[in-house]
């Protein structure tokens, strides 16, 4: 009996020892990072079934498992999925950040431009093509309507749509502008007289020029308004005088007199006087509805038989 008890007690003690070992193993597996006993040795029997009578480890306190590093093709596939997802997320985030930066930059630049425009209003362009021609044309309109005394560089700049200082780049001052007008006028007159068939025709062309270019005509013979030594002016004036002299010298001496110079003065006086009186509306009565050029032809024939 004592042997039996001893055996029985030994058996009981051995069972208790085994149970204690099983509980100790379960406690160790429950710590984070420890692998389960099921995975410890591939092919080995689960510890739950190792010893009959012990409680299954699955019903004990839930075990926390630590997944070991993936190996082989599975690891590469998983890495590819993870890397692709990460790259896609990073690219999307980068694109969003770029859009935000671009929007901020655009807004900042727009605000800067708006502020600059408000602080510095847009200036008108210096010129719009041929500024010199535009100023001359505007000046001729003013002179034809109100005379040379009404001329103002500031007003001409306003008419041309440029800054008030722009005309000075071409004419320096009012006198320079009037001198340029006179020089242009003498050039046009020289061209007109140079195409005359004879002295009478030269006189008719003189009157025609005065009627077609009244502003030029007013300025050309007003030396107090001009810069006398201007090269362009003196050159153009000389050309016009030369054209008139050629028309006079073409008349035989017996018909114009021995002094060609005096004959030229007489012819110029007739044409210039008639044109001046005509532009001043002093001949409205005598001329009436007649063609002024034909009236001049008749007058020249009456006074200068040699002009026939």
GROMACS .gro file of C-alpha atoms in nm:
model
  308
    1UNK     CA    1   0.000   0.000   0.000
    2UNK     CA    2   0.275   0.238   0.084
    3UNK     CA    3   0.446   0.151  -0.240
    4UNK     CA    4   0.130   0.215  -0.425
    5UNK     CA    5   0.084   0.547  -0.256
    6UNK     CA    6   0.439   0.629  -0.322
    7UNK     CA    7   0.395   0.553  -0.684
    8UNK     CA    8   0.070   0.735  -0.695
    9UNK     CA    9   0.220   1.031  -0.517
   10UNK     CA   10   0.514   1.023  -0.748
   11UNK     CA   11   0.283   1.016  -1.040
   12UNK     CA   12   0.086   1.304  -0.905
   13UNK     CA   13   0.404   1.499  -0.834
   14UNK     CA   14   0.532   1.427  -1.180
   15UNK     CA   15   0.203   1.546  -1.331
   16UNK     CA   16   0.217   1.862  -1.125
   17UNK     CA   17   0.571   1.924  -1.242
   18UNK     CA   18   0.472   1.878  -1.598
   19UNK     CA   19   0.179   2.118  -1.560
   20UNK     CA   20   0.404   2.376  -1.405
   21UNK     CA   21   0.644   2.346  -1.698
   22UNK     CA   22   0.357   2.387  -1.943
   23UNK     CA   23   0.233   2.703  -1.767
   24UNK     CA   24   0.587   2.841  -1.762
   25UNK     CA   25   0.616   2.782  -2.138
   26UNK     CA   26   0.283   2.952  -2.203
   27UNK     CA   27   0.386   3.252  -1.996
   28UNK     CA   28   0.708   3.282  -2.194
   29UNK     CA   29   0.521   3.265  -2.528
   30UNK     CA   30   0.278   3.534  -2.415
   31UNK     CA   31   0.562   3.794  -2.405
   32UNK     CA   32   0.582   4.022  -2.716
   33UNK     CA   33   0.843   3.917  -2.972
   34UNK     CA   34   0.852   3.542  -2.877
   35UNK     CA   35   0.758   3.294  -3.147
   36UNK     CA   36   0.489   3.037  -3.073
   37UNK     CA   37   0.587   2.684  -2.988
   38UNK     CA   38   0.381   2.572  -3.289
   39UNK     CA   39   0.623   2.749  -3.522
   40UNK     CA   40   0.942   2.676  -3.329
   41UNK     CA   41   1.020   2.345  -3.496
   42UNK     CA   42   0.852   2.267  -3.825
   43UNK     CA   43   0.710   1.919  -3.827
   44UNK     CA   44   0.703   1.874  -3.447
   45UNK     CA   45   0.378   1.796  -3.271
   46UNK     CA   46   0.197   2.082  -3.104
   47UNK     CA   47   0.274   2.121  -2.737
   48UNK     CA   48  -0.099   2.108  -2.667
   49UNK     CA   49  -0.101   1.742  -2.761
   50UNK     CA   50   0.241   1.657  -2.623
   51UNK     CA   51   0.120   1.547  -2.284
   52UNK     CA   52  -0.227   1.417  -2.214
   53UNK     CA   53  -0.412   1.592  -1.944
   54UNK     CA   54  -0.253   1.930  -1.994
   55UNK     CA   55  -0.472   2.219  -2.091
   56UNK     CA   56  -0.447   2.322  -2.461
   57UNK     CA   57  -0.241   2.631  -2.509
   58UNK     CA   58  -0.505   2.775  -2.751
   59UNK     CA   59  -0.754   2.803  -2.462
   60UNK     CA   60  -0.506   2.975  -2.237
   61UNK     CA   61  -0.427   3.341  -2.227
   62UNK     CA   62  -0.412   3.467  -2.593
   63UNK     CA   63  -0.060   3.461  -2.723
   64UNK     CA   64   0.103   3.751  -2.905
   65UNK     CA   65   0.302   3.637  -3.200
   66UNK     CA   66   0.588   3.815  -3.381
   67UNK     CA   67   0.596   3.763  -3.750
   68UNK     CA   68   0.942   3.673  -3.869
   69UNK     CA   69   1.099   3.839  -4.173
   70UNK     CA   70   0.955   3.723  -4.502
   71UNK     CA   71   1.192   3.538  -4.728
   72UNK     CA   72   1.209   3.434  -5.090
   73UNK     CA   73   0.965   3.538  -5.368
   74UNK     CA   74   0.694   3.626  -5.120
   75UNK     CA   75   0.915   3.886  -4.954
   76UNK     CA   76   1.006   4.039  -5.288
   77UNK     CA   77   0.641   4.055  -5.397
   78UNK     CA   78   0.531   4.208  -5.071
   79UNK     CA   79   0.820   4.459  -5.088
   80UNK     CA   80   0.719   4.555  -5.440
   81UNK     CA   81   0.360   4.614  -5.331
   82UNK     CA   82   0.471   4.816  -5.031
   83UNK     CA   83   0.729   5.017  -5.230
   84UNK     CA   84   0.481   5.086  -5.512
   85UNK     CA   85   0.216   5.204  -5.270
   86UNK     CA   86   0.470   5.421  -5.090
   87UNK     CA   87   0.601   5.571  -5.414
   88UNK     CA   88   0.249   5.641  -5.537
   89UNK     CA   89   0.157   5.807  -5.210
   90UNK     CA   90   0.478   6.012  -5.213
   91UNK     CA   91   0.419   6.119  -5.575
   92UNK     CA   92   0.062   6.223  -5.499
   93UNK     CA   93   0.176   6.420  -5.197
   94UNK     CA   94   0.455   6.586  -5.397
   95UNK     CA   95   0.209   6.683  -5.673
   96UNK     CA   96  -0.032   6.831  -5.422
   97UNK     CA   97   0.247   7.027  -5.258
   98UNK     CA   98   0.364   7.154  -5.599
   99UNK     CA   99   0.010   7.272  -5.683
  100UNK     CA  100  -0.013   7.453  -5.353
  101UNK     CA  101   0.327   7.619  -5.405
  102UNK     CA  102   0.233   7.718  -5.761
  103UNK     CA  103  -0.099   7.863  -5.647
  104UNK     CA  104   0.075   8.058  -5.373
  105UNK     CA  105   0.341   8.181  -5.617
  106UNK     CA  106   0.080   8.284  -5.875
  107UNK     CA  107  -0.122   8.467  -5.617
  108UNK     CA  108   0.186   8.644  -5.486
  109UNK     CA  109   0.302   8.747  -5.834
  110UNK     CA  110  -0.048   8.862  -5.926
  111UNK     CA  111  -0.069   9.072  -5.613
  112UNK     CA  112   0.276   9.215  -5.683
  113UNK     CA  113   0.181   9.306  -6.038
  114UNK     CA  114  -0.143   9.463  -5.921
  115UNK     CA  115   0.043   9.664  -5.660
  116UNK     CA  116   0.305   9.770  -5.913
  117UNK     CA  117   0.038   9.877  -6.162
  118UNK     CA  118  -0.137  10.081  -5.899
  119UNK     CA  119   0.184  10.247  -5.783
  120UNK     CA  120   0.320  10.301  -6.134
  121UNK     CA  121   0.044  10.361  -6.391
  122UNK     CA  122   0.123  10.238  -6.737
  123UNK     CA  123   0.288  10.510  -6.939
  124UNK     CA  124   0.194  10.586  -7.293
  125UNK     CA  125   0.443  10.471  -7.557
  126UNK     CA  126   0.704  10.724  -7.666
  127UNK     CA  127   0.588  10.722  -8.026
  128UNK     CA  128   0.347  10.542  -8.256
  129UNK     CA  129   0.535  10.504  -8.582
  130UNK     CA  130   0.663  10.831  -8.735
  131UNK     CA  131   0.634  11.076  -8.447
  132UNK     CA  132   0.803  11.356  -8.642
  133UNK     CA  133   0.543  11.332  -8.917
  134UNK     CA  134   0.261  11.315  -8.665
  135UNK     CA  135   0.379  11.632  -8.488
  136UNK     CA  136   0.421  11.818  -8.819
  137UNK     CA  137   0.073  11.717  -8.933
  138UNK     CA  138  -0.083  11.831  -8.605
  139UNK     CA  139   0.107  12.162  -8.622
  140UNK     CA  140  -0.011  12.227  -8.977
  141UNK     CA  141  -0.372  12.175  -8.868
  142UNK     CA  142  -0.334  12.425  -8.586
  143UNK     CA  143  -0.166  12.687  -8.806
  144UNK     CA  144  -0.423  12.651  -9.083
  145UNK     CA  145  -0.705  12.703  -8.835
  146UNK     CA  146  -0.564  12.961  -8.592
  147UNK     CA  147  -0.229  13.079  -8.728
  148UNK     CA  148   0.130  13.021  -8.609
  149UNK     CA  149   0.076  13.211  -8.283
  150UNK     CA  150  -0.156  12.936  -8.158
  151UNK     CA  151   0.116  12.670  -8.184
  152UNK     CA  152   0.218  12.492  -7.860
  153UNK     CA  153   0.441  12.187  -7.829
  154UNK     CA  154   0.247  12.065  -7.526
  155UNK     CA  155  -0.080  12.085  -7.716
  156UNK     CA  156   0.073  11.907  -8.015
  157UNK     CA  157   0.195  11.626  -7.788
  158UNK     CA  158  -0.157  11.584  -7.654
  159UNK     CA  159  -0.298  11.572  -8.007
  160UNK     CA  160  -0.041  11.310  -8.109
  161UNK     CA  161  -0.103  11.105  -7.793
  162UNK     CA  162   0.254  11.124  -7.660
  163UNK     CA  163   0.426  11.275  -7.358
  164UNK     CA  164   0.462  11.653  -7.355
  165UNK     CA  165   0.841  11.623  -7.385
  166UNK     CA  166   0.837  11.394  -7.690
  167UNK     CA  167   0.826  11.667  -7.963
  168UNK     CA  168   1.146  11.819  -7.825
  169UNK     CA  169   1.338  11.508  -7.927
  170UNK     CA  170   1.278  11.601  -8.292
  171UNK     CA  171   1.240  11.981  -8.297
  172UNK     CA  172   1.402  12.102  -7.972
  173UNK     CA  173   1.159  12.394  -7.941
  174UNK     CA  174   0.876  12.584  -8.108
  175UNK     CA  175   1.114  12.772  -8.337
  176UNK     CA  176   1.267  12.447  -8.450
  177UNK     CA  177   0.924  12.310  -8.536
  178UNK     CA  178   0.828  12.619  -8.738
  179UNK     CA  179   1.164  12.607  -8.917
  180UNK     CA  180   1.102  12.244  -9.013
  181UNK     CA  181   0.760  12.338  -9.150
  182UNK     CA  182   0.907  12.620  -9.358
  183UNK     CA  183   1.183  12.399  -9.494
  184UNK     CA  184   0.932  12.136  -9.595
  185UNK     CA  185   0.720  12.404  -9.762
  186UNK     CA  186   1.008  12.541  -9.971
  187UNK     CA  187   1.092  12.188 -10.080
  188UNK     CA  188   0.736  12.129 -10.200
  189UNK     CA  189   0.730  12.465 -10.379
  190UNK     CA  190   1.059  12.396 -10.556
  191UNK     CA  191   0.924  12.063 -10.680
  192UNK     CA  192   0.602  12.224 -10.805
  193UNK     CA  193   0.771  12.512 -10.992
  194UNK     CA  194   1.031  12.278 -11.137
  195UNK     CA  195   0.757  12.095 -11.329
  196UNK     CA  196   0.621  12.415 -11.491
  197UNK     CA  197   0.605  12.438 -11.870
  198UNK     CA  198   0.674  12.815 -11.878
  199UNK     CA  199   0.678  13.125 -11.661
  200UNK     CA  200   0.300  13.164 -11.657
  201UNK     CA  201   0.258  12.802 -11.559
  202UNK     CA  202   0.516  12.854 -11.286
  203UNK     CA  203   0.299  13.136 -11.145
  204UNK     CA  204  -0.012  12.919 -11.160
  205UNK     CA  205   0.168  12.639 -10.974
  206UNK     CA  206   0.278  12.892 -10.711
  207UNK     CA  207  -0.083  12.995 -10.649
  208UNK     CA  208  -0.192  12.631 -10.642
  209UNK     CA  209   0.073  12.549 -10.383
  210UNK     CA  210  -0.052  12.833 -10.159
  211UNK     CA  211  -0.409  12.706 -10.179
  212UNK     CA  212  -0.316  12.344 -10.110
  213UNK     CA  213  -0.063  12.421  -9.835
  214UNK     CA  214  -0.189  12.734  -9.657
  215UNK     CA  215  -0.010  12.657  -9.327
  216UNK     CA  216   0.325  12.610  -9.495
  217UNK     CA  217   0.270  12.929  -9.695
  218UNK     CA  218   0.207  13.136  -9.381
  219UNK     CA  219   0.523  13.017  -9.206
  220UNK     CA  220   0.762  13.017  -9.504
  221UNK     CA  221   0.763  13.395  -9.540
  222UNK     CA  222   0.770  13.486  -9.169
  223UNK     CA  223   1.147  13.507  -9.096
  224UNK     CA  224   1.086  13.626  -8.738
  225UNK     CA  225   0.945  13.281  -8.655
  226UNK     CA  226   1.230  13.083  -8.806
  227UNK     CA  227   1.588  12.986  -8.730
  228UNK     CA  228   1.755  13.167  -9.019
  229UNK     CA  229   2.077  12.967  -9.031
  230UNK     CA  230   1.912  12.626  -9.037
  231UNK     CA  231   2.078  12.422  -9.312
  232UNK     CA  232   1.763  12.240  -9.417
  233UNK     CA  233   1.576  12.569  -9.446
  234UNK     CA  234   1.843  12.753  -9.644
  235UNK     CA  235   1.887  12.459  -9.880
  236UNK     CA  236   1.516  12.425  -9.955
  237UNK     CA  237   1.475  12.800 -10.001
  238UNK     CA  238   1.764  12.807 -10.248
  239UNK     CA  239   1.605  12.525 -10.450
  240UNK     CA  240   1.274  12.710 -10.476
  241UNK     CA  241   1.450  13.032 -10.583
  242UNK     CA  242   1.652  12.846 -10.841
  243UNK     CA  243   1.339  12.688 -10.991
  244UNK     CA  244   1.176  13.031 -11.025
  245UNK     CA  245   1.486  13.184 -11.186
  246UNK     CA  246   1.501  12.905 -11.440
  247UNK     CA  247   1.142  12.976 -11.541
  248UNK     CA  248   1.224  13.346 -11.582
  249UNK     CA  249   1.545  13.297 -11.776
  250UNK     CA  250   1.360  13.069 -12.017
  251UNK     CA  251   1.179  13.379 -12.146
  252UNK     CA  252   1.374  13.560 -12.425
  253UNK     CA  253   1.541  13.886 -12.313
  254UNK     CA  254   1.338  14.092 -12.558
  255UNK     CA  255   1.019  13.979 -12.386
  256UNK     CA  256   1.127  14.005 -12.019
  257UNK     CA  257   1.381  14.287 -12.026
  258UNK     CA  258   1.754  14.290 -11.992
  259UNK     CA  259   1.756  14.234 -11.615
  260UNK     CA  260   1.647  13.878 -11.555
  261UNK     CA  261   1.667  13.928 -11.179
  262UNK     CA  262   1.415  14.212 -11.181
  263UNK     CA  263   1.194  14.015 -11.412
  264UNK     CA  264   1.204  13.732 -11.157
  265UNK     CA  265   1.107  13.969 -10.873
  266UNK     CA  266   0.815  14.099 -11.081
  267UNK     CA  267   0.692  13.747 -11.154
  268UNK     CA  268   0.730  13.638 -10.789
  269UNK     CA  269   0.552  13.951 -10.664
  270UNK     CA  270   0.258  13.887 -10.893
  271UNK     CA  271   0.217  13.522 -10.793
  272UNK     CA  272   0.288  13.574 -10.422
  273UNK     CA  273   0.068  13.882 -10.392
  274UNK     CA  274  -0.222  13.713 -10.564
  275UNK     CA  275  -0.189  13.402 -10.345
  276UNK     CA  276  -0.166  13.606 -10.023
  277UNK     CA  277  -0.472  13.816 -10.108
  278UNK     CA  278  -0.659  13.503 -10.206
  279UNK     CA  279  -0.586  13.318  -9.881
  280UNK     CA  280  -0.687  13.626  -9.682
  281UNK     CA  281  -1.026  13.629  -9.857
  282UNK     CA  282  -0.944  13.972  -9.999
  283UNK     CA  283  -1.028  13.858 -10.351
  284UNK     CA  284  -1.361  13.692 -10.278
  285UNK     CA  285  -1.547  13.970 -10.463
  286UNK     CA  286  -1.334  14.005 -10.776
  287UNK     CA  287  -1.276  13.631 -10.815
  288UNK     CA  288  -1.621  13.517 -10.706
  289UNK     CA  289  -1.701  13.168 -10.833
  290UNK     CA  290  -1.425  13.166 -11.091
  291UNK     CA  291  -1.129  12.930 -11.075
  292UNK     CA  292  -0.851  13.128 -10.902
  293UNK     CA  293  -0.588  12.966 -11.119
  294UNK     CA  294  -0.765  13.076 -11.437
  295UNK     CA  295  -0.804  13.426 -11.297
  296UNK     CA  296  -0.430  13.437 -11.233
  297UNK     CA  297  -0.358  13.321 -11.588
  298UNK     CA  298  -0.563  13.609 -11.725
  299UNK     CA  299  -0.396  13.856 -11.491
  300UNK     CA  300  -0.045  13.737 -11.586
  301UNK     CA  301  -0.130  13.771 -11.958
  302UNK     CA  302  -0.250  14.128 -11.903
  303UNK     CA  303   0.067  14.240 -11.719
  304UNK     CA  304   0.334  14.024 -11.881
  305UNK     CA  305   0.291  13.982 -12.250
  306UNK     CA  306   0.618  13.804 -12.248
  307UNK     CA  307   0.464  13.532 -12.039
  308UNK     CA  308   0.243  13.427 -12.328
   0.00000   0.00000   0.00000
